[in-house]
Every structure is written in C-alpha cells, then in structure tokens.
Amino acid sequence: MTLPAQLIDMITTLRPRAGLAVALAPDTELDAIGFDSLDRIRIAAALEAAYGVTIPDTALADVRRLGDLADLVERPAPTEPTTLVPLEKIPAPRAAPEQLPDAVIHPTAELGTGACVGPGSRVWRRVLLADGVRVGSQCTLGTDVHLGPGTRIGDRVKIQNAVQAFGTTIDDEVLLCPGVLIIEDSTPRAVTSAGLPQAADDWTPHPVTVCRGATVGAGAILLPGVQVGAHAMVAAGAVVDRDVPPYALVAGNPHRQIGWVCRCGGRLSGTACARCGARYEHRDTPADTRRHRSLRGE
C-alpha cells in the first residue's frame, strides 16, 4: 500500500518538517510526526472536502497511522454509532463518612434564596449561587464561580475558577476546569421582538447535562441542550454543539471525537488502557437510547 500523493501534500502542509524526521509511510504513527488533536481534526476535514466522504467521529477516534487515514478515504467507515463499554464492573461511588464537617463558605460568596451547599463542601471567594441552586456534599467551588438558576451539582464535584454554568445538571465526580462556560439559551437577545427588555418568561431554556465522572477542559464551551456522557473528556477550548458519548475524547470547534479515554483519564490504545490496564469493548448503540439533539435541544 502506498499513500496517495494528495494525502502526503496535506500532511506536509500541516507539518512542513514532518517528512524530514520520519518517512511518510502507511505504518507511520501520527504521533511520530507530531500530529496533535487539532491536526487530526484538520486533516479529517481536508480529506472530507477533497474526496467527498464523511468520516465518522468514531472512526477518526481509532486512527493511529497514516495508513488508517488512507483506509478511511478508500473504505469509509459505517456511520452507525457505537458505545464503549467497560468489561469490568465500575465500582460504586465511595460512601461518604457518616459525619461530614459543615460546608465552608467564604464570606465574599453570595448565595441566593433557597440555594444550599452540602456538608464537606468548600465555596471560595466571590462565588455566586443563584436562587435555588443546589450543591452536593464534598464539592469544591473555586474563585469567581457563577452558577445560574436551575443548576444542580452532585457529590464530589470539582468546579475550578471562573466557571459559569446556567441551567445545568452536573452529576457526581465531575471536573470542570477553569473558565468553562455552560449556556442554556440558544437564541439570546437583550430585548423581545417588541423592543422590551427580555424577562425570564421570554426565552426557552435548553438545559445541559454533564454525566458522572466526566471532565470538561479549561475554556471549553458547552452549548444549549447537549449531554456530555459519563467519564468523557472534553479538551481545553472545545466547543461542544452536540452530545458527547461516554468515554469519548473530543476536541475542536465544533468538537469532533478524536479518541477514547478510560475511567482513570488515560487515553485508550485500541480498547485497553495503558495507564491502569482496564479493558473495554465497542457495542452498537441501541436505537432507542440514541440522542440526536440540535443546538436547541430538539
């Protein structure tokens, strides 16, 4: 098998010095020529435009070698969605101690009417919790976090500095890195069509859900109505405009899936985690459990 000349041109455009370090051959690893997550997305988009094919995110996630890219063009992968399933049973969340200390809330934090913070949690400087926000036990909310109306936070959640979330459900053991923005209004305007300032009843919220154990990287944006699956990982700066499958690694704007990650956070090689040894398998996603959401959550 030889690589198409057009593919080689694309690679050298993205990485001009790639060919000087290693031979560009079908078995050349993408990592060996310095391809990062965004490079994978860029070359996939270039291949789709040049060859008129659609490369499913799940197929892109399994690409490791240059030959894999050529195979995607010659034999496009099926578009049926798959789910990654751990072969070992995921342990239940560790039981909290019978007696947790009271929540620690910094004096500069502001809690709206009916907002509550569970035992063992820590709320740091200038945190703003809107009316009715609920925060579970053993959580950490960093400086300048703003949680808007309708937000629900599970247990053992870590929300780092300057995160803003509106109308969001955050399950247990989620990590939101600094500067994450989660929004629920898909048609934002300052005024109504009559020119009056918008009130709470003038727009329809499309809540976001981040499932158990997921990580959302620094500066990422989750758009209205999306769901981030359990133990998924959203790369820093990504813009998530549709659902993210469990255990998926996604990056880019708009996001694309570029791999799979283990529950421990390590990237999978095939269906095994080199970091902890956990093993997984791919299964077809049952049709009745697939979610097809637009930005409006429809």
PDB file of N, CA, C and O in Angstrom, residues 139-209:
ATOM      1  N   CYS A 139     -17.935  18.878  47.672  1.00  0.00           N
ATOM      2  CA  CYS A 139     -17.627  19.579  46.427  1.00  0.00           C
ATOM      3  C   CYS A 139     -16.662  20.735  46.701  1.00  0.00           C
ATOM      4  O   CYS A 139     -16.539  21.205  47.832  1.00  0.00           O
ATOM      5  N   THR A 140     -15.991  21.184  45.640  1.00  0.00           N
ATOM      6  CA  THR A 140     -15.141  22.365  45.721  1.00  0.00           C
ATOM      7  C   THR A 140     -15.541  23.330  44.618  1.00  0.00           C
ATOM      8  O   THR A 140     -15.569  22.954  43.440  1.00  0.00           O
ATOM      9  N   LEU A 141     -15.853  24.560  44.991  1.00  0.00           N
ATOM     10  CA  LEU A 141     -16.186  25.613  44.035  1.00  0.00           C
ATOM     11  C   LEU A 141     -15.124  26.693  44.145  1.00  0.00           C
ATOM     12  O   LEU A 141     -14.977  27.331  45.191  1.00  0.00           O
ATOM     13  N   GLY A 142     -14.354  26.888  43.068  1.00  0.00           N
ATOM     14  CA  GLY A 142     -13.241  27.821  43.086  1.00  0.00           C
ATOM     15  C   GLY A 142     -13.677  29.273  42.996  1.00  0.00           C
ATOM     16  O   GLY A 142     -14.867  29.602  42.873  1.00  0.00           O
ATOM     17  N   THR A 143     -12.702  30.144  43.016  1.00  0.00           N
ATOM     18  CA  THR A 143     -12.940  31.585  42.990  1.00  0.00           C
ATOM     19  C   THR A 143     -13.700  32.008  41.729  1.00  0.00           C
ATOM     20  O   THR A 143     -13.437  31.511  40.632  1.00  0.00           O
ATOM     21  N   ASP A 144     -14.655  32.919  41.908  1.00  0.00           N
ATOM     22  CA  ASP A 144     -15.406  33.539  40.810  1.00  0.00           C
ATOM     23  C   ASP A 144     -16.287  32.563  40.031  1.00  0.00           C
ATOM     24  O   ASP A 144     -16.637  32.824  38.875  1.00  0.00           O
ATOM     25  N   VAL A 145     -16.661  31.458  40.632  1.00  0.00           N
ATOM     26  CA  VAL A 145     -17.625  30.551  40.001  1.00  0.00           C
ATOM     27  C   VAL A 145     -19.016  31.178  40.075  1.00  0.00           C
ATOM     28  O   VAL A 145     -19.407  31.748  41.094  1.00  0.00           O
ATOM     29  N   HIS A 146     -19.767  31.068  38.973  1.00  0.00           N
ATOM     30  CA  HIS A 146     -21.132  31.593  38.915  1.00  0.00           C
ATOM     31  C   HIS A 146     -22.046  30.468  38.445  1.00  0.00           C
ATOM     32  O   HIS A 146     -21.919  29.987  37.310  1.00  0.00           O
ATOM     33  N   LEU A 147     -22.964  30.047  39.309  1.00  0.00           N
ATOM     34  CA  LEU A 147     -23.930  29.011  38.970  1.00  0.00           C
ATOM     35  C   LEU A 147     -25.313  29.646  38.895  1.00  0.00           C
ATOM     36  O   LEU A 147     -25.825  30.158  39.891  1.00  0.00           O
ATOM     37  N   GLY A 148     -25.900  29.618  37.694  1.00  0.00           N
ATOM     38  CA  GLY A 148     -27.165  30.291  37.461  1.00  0.00           C
ATOM     39  C   GLY A 148     -28.366  29.477  37.893  1.00  0.00           C
ATOM     40  O   GLY A 148     -28.252  28.321  38.331  1.00  0.00           O
ATOM     41  N   PRO A 149     -29.555  30.058  37.756  1.00  0.00           N
ATOM     42  CA  PRO A 149     -30.794  29.389  38.176  1.00  0.00           C
ATOM     43  C   PRO A 149     -30.958  28.027  37.517  1.00  0.00           C
ATOM     44  O   PRO A 149     -30.619  27.834  36.349  1.00  0.00           O
ATOM     45  N   GLY A 150     -31.479  27.095  38.290  1.00  0.00           N
ATOM     46  CA  GLY A 150     -31.746  25.762  37.770  1.00  0.00           C
ATOM     47  C   GLY A 150     -30.574  24.814  37.803  1.00  0.00           C
ATOM     48  O   GLY A 150     -30.698  23.657  37.389  1.00  0.00           O
ATOM     49  N   THR A 151     -29.427  25.248  38.287  1.00  0.00           N
ATOM     50  CA  THR A 151     -28.237  24.400  38.293  1.00  0.00           C
ATOM     51  C   THR A 151     -28.265  23.450  39.486  1.00  0.00           C
ATOM     52  O   THR A 151     -28.587  23.848  40.606  1.00  0.00           O
ATOM     53  N   ARG A 152     -27.901  22.196  39.222  1.00  0.00           N
ATOM     54  CA  ARG A 152     -27.847  21.165  40.253  1.00  0.00           C
ATOM     55  C   ARG A 152     -26.485  20.487  40.188  1.00  0.00           C
ATOM     56  O   ARG A 152     -26.069  20.030  39.121  1.00  0.00           O
ATOM     57  N   ILE A 153     -25.808  20.414  41.315  1.00  0.00           N
ATOM     58  CA  ILE A 153     -24.466  19.848  41.392  1.00  0.00           C
ATOM     59  C   ILE A 153     -24.505  18.606  42.273  1.00  0.00           C
ATOM     60  O   ILE A 153     -25.053  18.639  43.383  1.00  0.00           O
ATOM     61  N   GLY A 154     -23.926  17.499  41.799  1.00  0.00           N
ATOM     62  CA  GLY A 154     -23.897  16.262  42.571  1.00  0.00           C
ATOM     63  C   GLY A 154     -22.840  16.290  43.661  1.00  0.00           C
ATOM     64  O   GLY A 154     -22.400  17.347  44.116  1.00  0.00           O
ATOM     65  N   ASP A 155     -22.394  15.102  44.069  1.00  0.00           N
ATOM     66  CA  ASP A 155     -21.400  14.972  45.130  1.00  0.00           C
ATOM     67  C   ASP A 155     -19.993  14.824  44.548  1.00  0.00           C
ATOM     68  O   ASP A 155     -19.813  14.321  43.437  1.00  0.00           O
ATOM     69  N   ARG A 156     -19.010  15.267  45.328  1.00  0.00           N
ATOM     70  CA  ARG A 156     -17.584  15.118  44.985  1.00  0.00           C
ATOM     71  C   ARG A 156     -17.266  15.747  43.623  1.00  0.00           C
ATOM     72  O   ARG A 156     -16.487  15.208  42.837  1.00  0.00           O
ATOM     73  N   VAL A 157     -17.867  16.875  43.354  1.00  0.00           N
ATOM     74  CA  VAL A 157     -17.647  17.614  42.109  1.00  0.00           C
ATOM     75  C   VAL A 157     -16.612  18.705  42.364  1.00  0.00           C
ATOM     76  O   VAL A 157     -16.634  19.359  43.408  1.00  0.00           O
ATOM     77  N   LYS A 158     -15.723  18.902  41.395  1.00  0.00           N
ATOM     78  CA  LYS A 158     -14.724  19.967  41.496  1.00  0.00           C
ATOM     79  C   LYS A 158     -14.955  20.968  40.371  1.00  0.00           C
ATOM     80  O   LYS A 158     -14.850  20.625  39.191  1.00  0.00           O
ATOM     81  N   ILE A 159     -15.279  22.198  40.754  1.00  0.00           N
ATOM     82  CA  ILE A 159     -15.518  23.268  39.790  1.00  0.00           C
ATOM     83  C   ILE A 159     -14.454  24.331  40.026  1.00  0.00           C
ATOM     84  O   ILE A 159     -14.434  24.976  41.074  1.00  0.00           O
ATOM     85  N   GLN A 160     -13.568  24.497  39.059  1.00  0.00           N
ATOM     86  CA  GLN A 160     -12.424  25.376  39.251  1.00  0.00           C
ATOM     87  C   GLN A 160     -12.760  26.831  38.905  1.00  0.00           C
ATOM     88  O   GLN A 160     -13.883  27.150  38.519  1.00  0.00           O
ATOM     89  N   ASN A 161     -11.776  27.699  39.043  1.00  0.00           N
ATOM     90  CA  ASN A 161     -12.004  29.147  38.989  1.00  0.00           C
ATOM     91  C   ASN A 161     -12.709  29.604  37.710  1.00  0.00           C
ATOM     92  O   ASN A 161     -12.448  29.103  36.615  1.00  0.00           O
ATOM     93  N   ALA A 162     -13.596  30.590  37.886  1.00  0.00           N
ATOM     94  CA  ALA A 162     -14.221  31.338  36.785  1.00  0.00           C
ATOM     95  C   ALA A 162     -15.128  30.496  35.897  1.00  0.00           C
ATOM     96  O   ALA A 162     -15.391  30.867  34.754  1.00  0.00           O
ATOM     97  N   VAL A 163     -15.626  29.386  36.391  1.00  0.00           N
ATOM     98  CA  VAL A 163     -16.619  28.608  35.642  1.00  0.00           C
ATOM     99  C   VAL A 163     -17.974  29.304  35.746  1.00  0.00           C
ATOM    100  O   VAL A 163     -18.359  29.797  36.810  1.00  0.00           O
ATOM    101  N   GLN A 164     -18.697  29.332  34.624  1.00  0.00           N
ATOM    102  CA  GLN A 164     -20.059  29.855  34.611  1.00  0.00           C
ATOM    103  C   GLN A 164     -20.983  28.798  34.022  1.00  0.00           C
ATOM    104  O   GLN A 164     -20.730  28.295  32.922  1.00  0.00           O
ATOM    105  N   ALA A 165     -22.013  28.454  34.762  1.00  0.00           N
ATOM    106  CA  ALA A 165     -22.946  27.416  34.318  1.00  0.00           C
ATOM    107  C   ALA A 165     -24.367  27.869  34.593  1.00  0.00           C
ATOM    108  O   ALA A 165     -24.672  28.344  35.693  1.00  0.00           O
ATOM    109  N   PHE A 166     -25.221  27.702  33.598  1.00  0.00           N
ATOM    110  CA  PHE A 166     -26.609  28.135  33.712  1.00  0.00           C
ATOM    111  C   PHE A 166     -27.523  26.969  33.332  1.00  0.00           C
ATOM    112  O   PHE A 166     -27.354  26.364  32.276  1.00  0.00           O
ATOM    113  N   GLY A 167     -28.472  26.651  34.201  1.00  0.00           N
ATOM    114  CA  GLY A 167     -29.430  25.594  33.903  1.00  0.00           C
ATOM    115  C   GLY A 167     -28.777  24.260  33.643  1.00  0.00           C
ATOM    116  O   GLY A 167     -29.137  23.547  32.706  1.00  0.00           O
ATOM    117  N   THR A 168     -27.826  23.888  34.473  1.00  0.00           N
ATOM    118  CA  THR A 168     -27.002  22.712  34.217  1.00  0.00           C
ATOM    119  C   THR A 168     -27.183  21.671  35.310  1.00  0.00           C
ATOM    120  O   THR A 168     -27.281  22.011  36.492  1.00  0.00           O
ATOM    121  N   THR A 169     -27.188  20.398  34.910  1.00  0.00           N
ATOM    122  CA  THR A 169     -27.136  19.300  35.872  1.00  0.00           C
ATOM    123  C   THR A 169     -25.749  18.675  35.798  1.00  0.00           C
ATOM    124  O   THR A 169     -25.333  18.197  34.733  1.00  0.00           O
ATOM    125  N   ILE A 170     -25.032  18.715  36.902  1.00  0.00           N
ATOM    126  CA  ILE A 170     -23.686  18.161  36.985  1.00  0.00           C
ATOM    127  C   ILE A 170     -23.748  16.940  37.893  1.00  0.00           C
ATOM    128  O   ILE A 170     -24.034  17.060  39.088  1.00  0.00           O
ATOM    129  N   ASP A 171     -23.492  15.764  37.339  1.00  0.00           N
ATOM    130  CA  ASP A 171     -23.549  14.545  38.133  1.00  0.00           C
ATOM    131  C   ASP A 171     -22.328  14.421  39.047  1.00  0.00           C
ATOM    132  O   ASP A 171     -21.411  15.246  39.010  1.00  0.00           O
ATOM    133  N   ASP A 172     -22.304  13.345  39.820  1.00  0.00           N
ATOM    134  CA  ASP A 172     -21.220  13.113  40.771  1.00  0.00           C
ATOM    135  C   ASP A 172     -19.859  13.021  40.070  1.00  0.00           C
ATOM    136  O   ASP A 172     -19.752  12.544  38.935  1.00  0.00           O
ATOM    137  N   GLU A 173     -18.824  13.478  40.771  1.00  0.00           N
ATOM    138  CA  GLU A 173     -17.419  13.248  40.402  1.00  0.00           C
ATOM    139  C   GLU A 173     -17.018  13.889  39.075  1.00  0.00           C
ATOM    140  O   GLU A 173     -16.114  13.425  38.390  1.00  0.00           O
ATOM    141  N   VAL A 174     -17.670  14.958  38.725  1.00  0.00           N
ATOM    142  CA  VAL A 174     -17.333  15.703  37.504  1.00  0.00           C
ATOM    143  C   VAL A 174     -16.265  16.743  37.822  1.00  0.00           C
ATOM    144  O   VAL A 174     -16.236  17.309  38.918  1.00  0.00           O
ATOM    145  N   LEU A 175     -15.379  17.003  36.848  1.00  0.00           N
ATOM    146  CA  LEU A 175     -14.394  18.074  36.952  1.00  0.00           C
ATOM    147  C   LEU A 175     -14.661  19.105  35.860  1.00  0.00           C
ATOM    148  O   LEU A 175     -14.660  18.770  34.668  1.00  0.00           O
ATOM    149  N   LEU A 176     -14.898  20.350  36.268  1.00  0.00           N
ATOM    150  CA  LEU A 176     -14.988  21.473  35.339  1.00  0.00           C
ATOM    151  C   LEU A 176     -13.754  22.335  35.553  1.00  0.00           C
ATOM    152  O   LEU A 176     -13.572  22.920  36.625  1.00  0.00           O
ATOM    153  N   CYS A 177     -12.903  22.416  34.542  1.00  0.00           N
ATOM    154  CA  CYS A 177     -11.639  23.139  34.657  1.00  0.00           C
ATOM    155  C   CYS A 177     -11.868  24.651  34.515  1.00  0.00           C
ATOM    156  O   CYS A 177     -12.961  25.092  34.145  1.00  0.00           O
ATOM    157  N   PRO A 178     -10.840  25.462  34.795  1.00  0.00           N
ATOM    158  CA  PRO A 178     -11.037  26.915  34.815  1.00  0.00           C
ATOM    159  C   PRO A 178     -11.626  27.472  33.519  1.00  0.00           C
ATOM    160  O   PRO A 178     -11.250  27.072  32.419  1.00  0.00           O
ATOM    161  N   GLY A 179     -12.561  28.403  33.691  1.00  0.00           N
ATOM    162  CA  GLY A 179     -13.092  29.139  32.552  1.00  0.00           C
ATOM    163  C   GLY A 179     -14.115  28.416  31.712  1.00  0.00           C
ATOM    164  O   GLY A 179     -14.491  28.911  30.640  1.00  0.00           O
ATOM    165  N   VAL A 180     -14.606  27.267  32.146  1.00  0.00           N
ATOM    166  CA  VAL A 180     -15.648  26.570  31.387  1.00  0.00           C
ATOM    167  C   VAL A 180     -16.924  27.422  31.378  1.00  0.00           C
ATOM    168  O   VAL A 180     -17.291  28.028  32.386  1.00  0.00           O
ATOM    169  N   LEU A 181     -17.592  27.443  30.220  1.00  0.00           N
ATOM    170  CA  LEU A 181     -18.848  28.178  30.076  1.00  0.00           C
ATOM    171  C   LEU A 181     -19.929  27.217  29.600  1.00  0.00           C
ATOM    172  O   LEU A 181     -19.764  26.552  28.572  1.00  0.00           O
ATOM    173  N   ILE A 182     -21.018  27.136  30.351  1.00  0.00           N
ATOM    174  CA  ILE A 182     -22.143  26.265  30.004  1.00  0.00           C
ATOM    175  C   ILE A 182     -23.383  27.139  29.895  1.00  0.00           C
ATOM    176  O   ILE A 182     -23.769  27.800  30.860  1.00  0.00           O
ATOM    177  N   ILE A 183     -24.006  27.140  28.713  1.00  0.00           N
ATOM    178  CA  ILE A 183     -25.140  28.036  28.477  1.00  0.00           C
ATOM    179  C   ILE A 183     -26.367  27.245  28.052  1.00  0.00           C
ATOM    180  O   ILE A 183     -26.253  26.149  27.491  1.00  0.00           O
ATOM    181  N   GLU A 184     -27.546  27.817  28.318  1.00  0.00           N
ATOM    182  CA  GLU A 184     -28.797  27.106  28.030  1.00  0.00           C
ATOM    183  C   GLU A 184     -29.721  27.867  27.088  1.00  0.00           C
ATOM    184  O   GLU A 184     -30.782  27.372  26.727  1.00  0.00           O
ATOM    185  N   ASP A 185     -29.340  29.062  26.671  1.00  0.00           N
ATOM    186  CA  ASP A 185     -30.188  29.877  25.800  1.00  0.00           C
ATOM    187  C   ASP A 185     -29.636  29.830  24.382  1.00  0.00           C
ATOM    188  O   ASP A 185     -28.548  30.340  24.113  1.00  0.00           O
ATOM    189  N   SER A 186     -30.385  29.207  23.463  1.00  0.00           N
ATOM    190  CA  SER A 186     -29.892  29.043  22.095  1.00  0.00           C
ATOM    191  C   SER A 186     -30.220  30.222  21.190  1.00  0.00           C
ATOM    192  O   SER A 186     -29.710  30.309  20.070  1.00  0.00           O
ATOM    193  N   THR A 187     -31.072  31.134  21.647  1.00  0.00           N
ATOM    194  CA  THR A 187     -31.424  32.311  20.836  1.00  0.00           C
ATOM    195  C   THR A 187     -31.335  33.570  21.691  1.00  0.00           C
ATOM    196  O   THR A 187     -32.343  34.243  21.935  1.00  0.00           O
ATOM    197  N   PRO A 188     -30.150  33.907  22.166  1.00  0.00           N
ATOM    198  CA  PRO A 188     -30.037  35.027  23.113  1.00  0.00           C
ATOM    199  C   PRO A 188     -30.286  36.384  22.459  1.00  0.00           C
ATOM    200  O   PRO A 188     -29.777  36.678  21.382  1.00  0.00           O
ATOM    201  N   ARG A 189     -31.084  37.181  23.120  1.00  0.00           N
ATOM    202  CA  ARG A 189     -31.333  38.568  22.728  1.00  0.00           C
ATOM    203  C   ARG A 189     -31.482  39.401  23.992  1.00  0.00           C
ATOM    204  O   ARG A 189     -31.909  38.893  25.038  1.00  0.00           O
ATOM    205  N   ALA A 190     -31.156  40.684  23.881  1.00  0.00           N
ATOM    206  CA  ALA A 190     -31.328  41.579  25.020  1.00  0.00           C
ATOM    207  C   ALA A 190     -32.777  42.014  25.174  1.00  0.00           C
ATOM    208  O   ALA A 190     -33.247  42.269  26.288  1.00  0.00           O
ATOM    209  N   VAL A 191     -33.499  42.097  24.023  1.00  0.00           N
ATOM    210  CA  VAL A 191     -34.880  42.578  24.068  1.00  0.00           C
ATOM    211  C   VAL A 191     -35.779  41.627  23.293  1.00  0.00           C
ATOM    212  O   VAL A 191     -35.317  40.800  22.496  1.00  0.00           O
ATOM    213  N   THR A 192     -37.077  41.754  23.507  1.00  0.00           N
ATOM    214  CA  THR A 192     -38.061  40.973  22.767  1.00  0.00           C
ATOM    215  C   THR A 192     -38.281  41.597  21.391  1.00  0.00           C
ATOM    216  O   THR A 192     -37.751  42.670  21.074  1.00  0.00           O
ATOM    217  N   SER A 193     -39.096  40.932  20.569  1.00  0.00           N
ATOM    218  CA  SER A 193     -39.399  41.476  19.241  1.00  0.00           C
ATOM    219  C   SER A 193     -40.142  42.803  19.334  1.00  0.00           C
ATOM    220  O   SER A 193     -40.154  43.586  18.378  1.00  0.00           O
ATOM    221  N   ALA A 194     -40.743  43.061  20.498  1.00  0.00           N
ATOM    222  CA  ALA A 194     -41.435  44.338  20.706  1.00  0.00           C
ATOM    223  C   ALA A 194     -40.497  45.419  21.222  1.00  0.00           C
ATOM    224  O   ALA A 194     -40.925  46.554  21.467  1.00  0.00           O
ATOM    225  N   GLY A 195     -39.229  45.079  21.404  1.00  0.00           N
ATOM    226  CA  GLY A 195     -38.261  46.060  21.860  1.00  0.00           C
ATOM    227  C   GLY A 195     -38.205  46.242  23.359  1.00  0.00           C
ATOM    228  O   GLY A 195     -37.559  47.170  23.849  1.00  0.00           O
ATOM    229  N   LEU A 196     -38.836  45.329  24.099  1.00  0.00           N
ATOM    230  CA  LEU A 196     -38.824  45.409  25.556  1.00  0.00           C
ATOM    231  C   LEU A 196     -37.719  44.521  26.120  1.00  0.00           C
ATOM    232  O   LEU A 196     -37.382  43.490  25.527  1.00  0.00           O
ATOM    233  N   PRO A 197     -37.139  44.892  27.255  1.00  0.00           N
ATOM    234  CA  PRO A 197     -36.113  44.035  27.866  1.00  0.00           C
ATOM    235  C   PRO A 197     -36.653  42.630  28.117  1.00  0.00           C
ATOM    236  O   PRO A 197     -37.780  42.466  28.601  1.00  0.00           O
ATOM    237  N   GLN A 198     -35.859  41.631  27.762  1.00  0.00           N
ATOM    238  CA  GLN A 198     -36.305  40.258  27.966  1.00  0.00           C
ATOM    239  C   GLN A 198     -36.405  39.933  29.449  1.00  0.00           C
ATOM    240  O   GLN A 198     -35.546  40.314  30.247  1.00  0.00           O
ATOM    241  N   ALA A 199     -37.453  39.195  29.797  1.00  0.00           N
ATOM    242  CA  ALA A 199     -37.638  38.678  31.152  1.00  0.00           C
ATOM    243  C   ALA A 199     -37.493  37.162  31.110  1.00  0.00           C
ATOM    244  O   ALA A 199     -37.310  36.559  30.046  1.00  0.00           O
ATOM    245  N   ALA A 200     -37.586  36.543  32.269  1.00  0.00           N
ATOM    246  CA  ALA A 200     -37.372  35.096  32.371  1.00  0.00           C
ATOM    247  C   ALA A 200     -38.344  34.302  31.507  1.00  0.00           C
ATOM    248  O   ALA A 200     -38.020  33.202  31.037  1.00  0.00           O
ATOM    249  N   ASP A 201     -39.534  34.832  31.278  1.00  0.00           N
ATOM    250  CA  ASP A 201     -40.546  34.105  30.507  1.00  0.00           C
ATOM    251  C   ASP A 201     -40.413  34.298  28.999  1.00  0.00           C
ATOM    252  O   ASP A 201     -41.200  33.740  28.232  1.00  0.00           O
ATOM    253  N   ASP A 202     -39.431  35.068  28.563  1.00  0.00           N
ATOM    254  CA  ASP A 202     -39.317  35.400  27.142  1.00  0.00           C
ATOM    255  C   ASP A 202     -38.380  34.481  26.367  1.00  0.00           C
ATOM    256  O   ASP A 202     -38.096  34.726  25.198  1.00  0.00           O
ATOM    257  N   TRP A 203     -37.876  33.452  26.996  1.00  0.00           N
ATOM    258  CA  TRP A 203     -36.988  32.524  26.296  1.00  0.00           C
ATOM    259  C   TRP A 203     -37.183  31.123  26.850  1.00  0.00           C
ATOM    260  O   TRP A 203     -37.709  30.935  27.951  1.00  0.00           O
ATOM    261  N   THR A 204     -36.785  30.131  26.066  1.00  0.00           N
ATOM    262  CA  THR A 204     -36.959  28.730  26.454  1.00  0.00           C
ATOM    263  C   THR A 204     -35.603  28.124  26.787  1.00  0.00           C
ATOM    264  O   THR A 204     -34.719  28.074  25.925  1.00  0.00           O
ATOM    265  N   PRO A 205     -35.404  27.665  28.017  1.00  0.00           N
ATOM    266  CA  PRO A 205     -34.111  27.067  28.376  1.00  0.00           C
ATOM    267  C   PRO A 205     -33.944  25.674  27.783  1.00  0.00           C
ATOM    268  O   PRO A 205     -34.916  24.926  27.626  1.00  0.00           O
ATOM    269  N   HIS A 206     -32.713  25.339  27.431  1.00  0.00           N
ATOM    270  CA  HIS A 206     -32.359  24.004  26.952  1.00  0.00           C
ATOM    271  C   HIS A 206     -31.215  23.506  27.835  1.00  0.00           C
ATOM    272  O   HIS A 206     -30.036  23.731  27.539  1.00  0.00           O
ATOM    273  N   PRO A 207     -31.545  22.842  28.934  1.00  0.00           N
ATOM    274  CA  PRO A 207     -30.540  22.503  29.938  1.00  0.00           C
ATOM    275  C   PRO A 207     -29.446  21.575  29.412  1.00  0.00           C
ATOM    276  O   PRO A 207     -29.655  20.772  28.496  1.00  0.00           O
ATOM    277  N   VAL A 208     -28.288  21.694  30.015  1.00  0.00           N
ATOM    278  CA  VAL A 208     -27.120  20.874  29.709  1.00  0.00           C
ATOM    279  C   VAL A 208     -26.919  19.872  30.840  1.00  0.00           C
ATOM    280  O   VAL A 208     -27.165  20.189  32.009  1.00  0.00           O
ATOM    281  N   THR A 209     -26.469  18.665  30.490  1.00  0.00           N
ATOM    282  CA  THR A 209     -26.166  17.645  31.493  1.00  0.00           C
ATOM    283  C   THR A 209     -24.734  17.160  31.306  1.00  0.00           C
ATOM    284  O   THR A 209     -24.323  16.843  30.182  1.00  0.00           O
TER     285      THR A 209
END
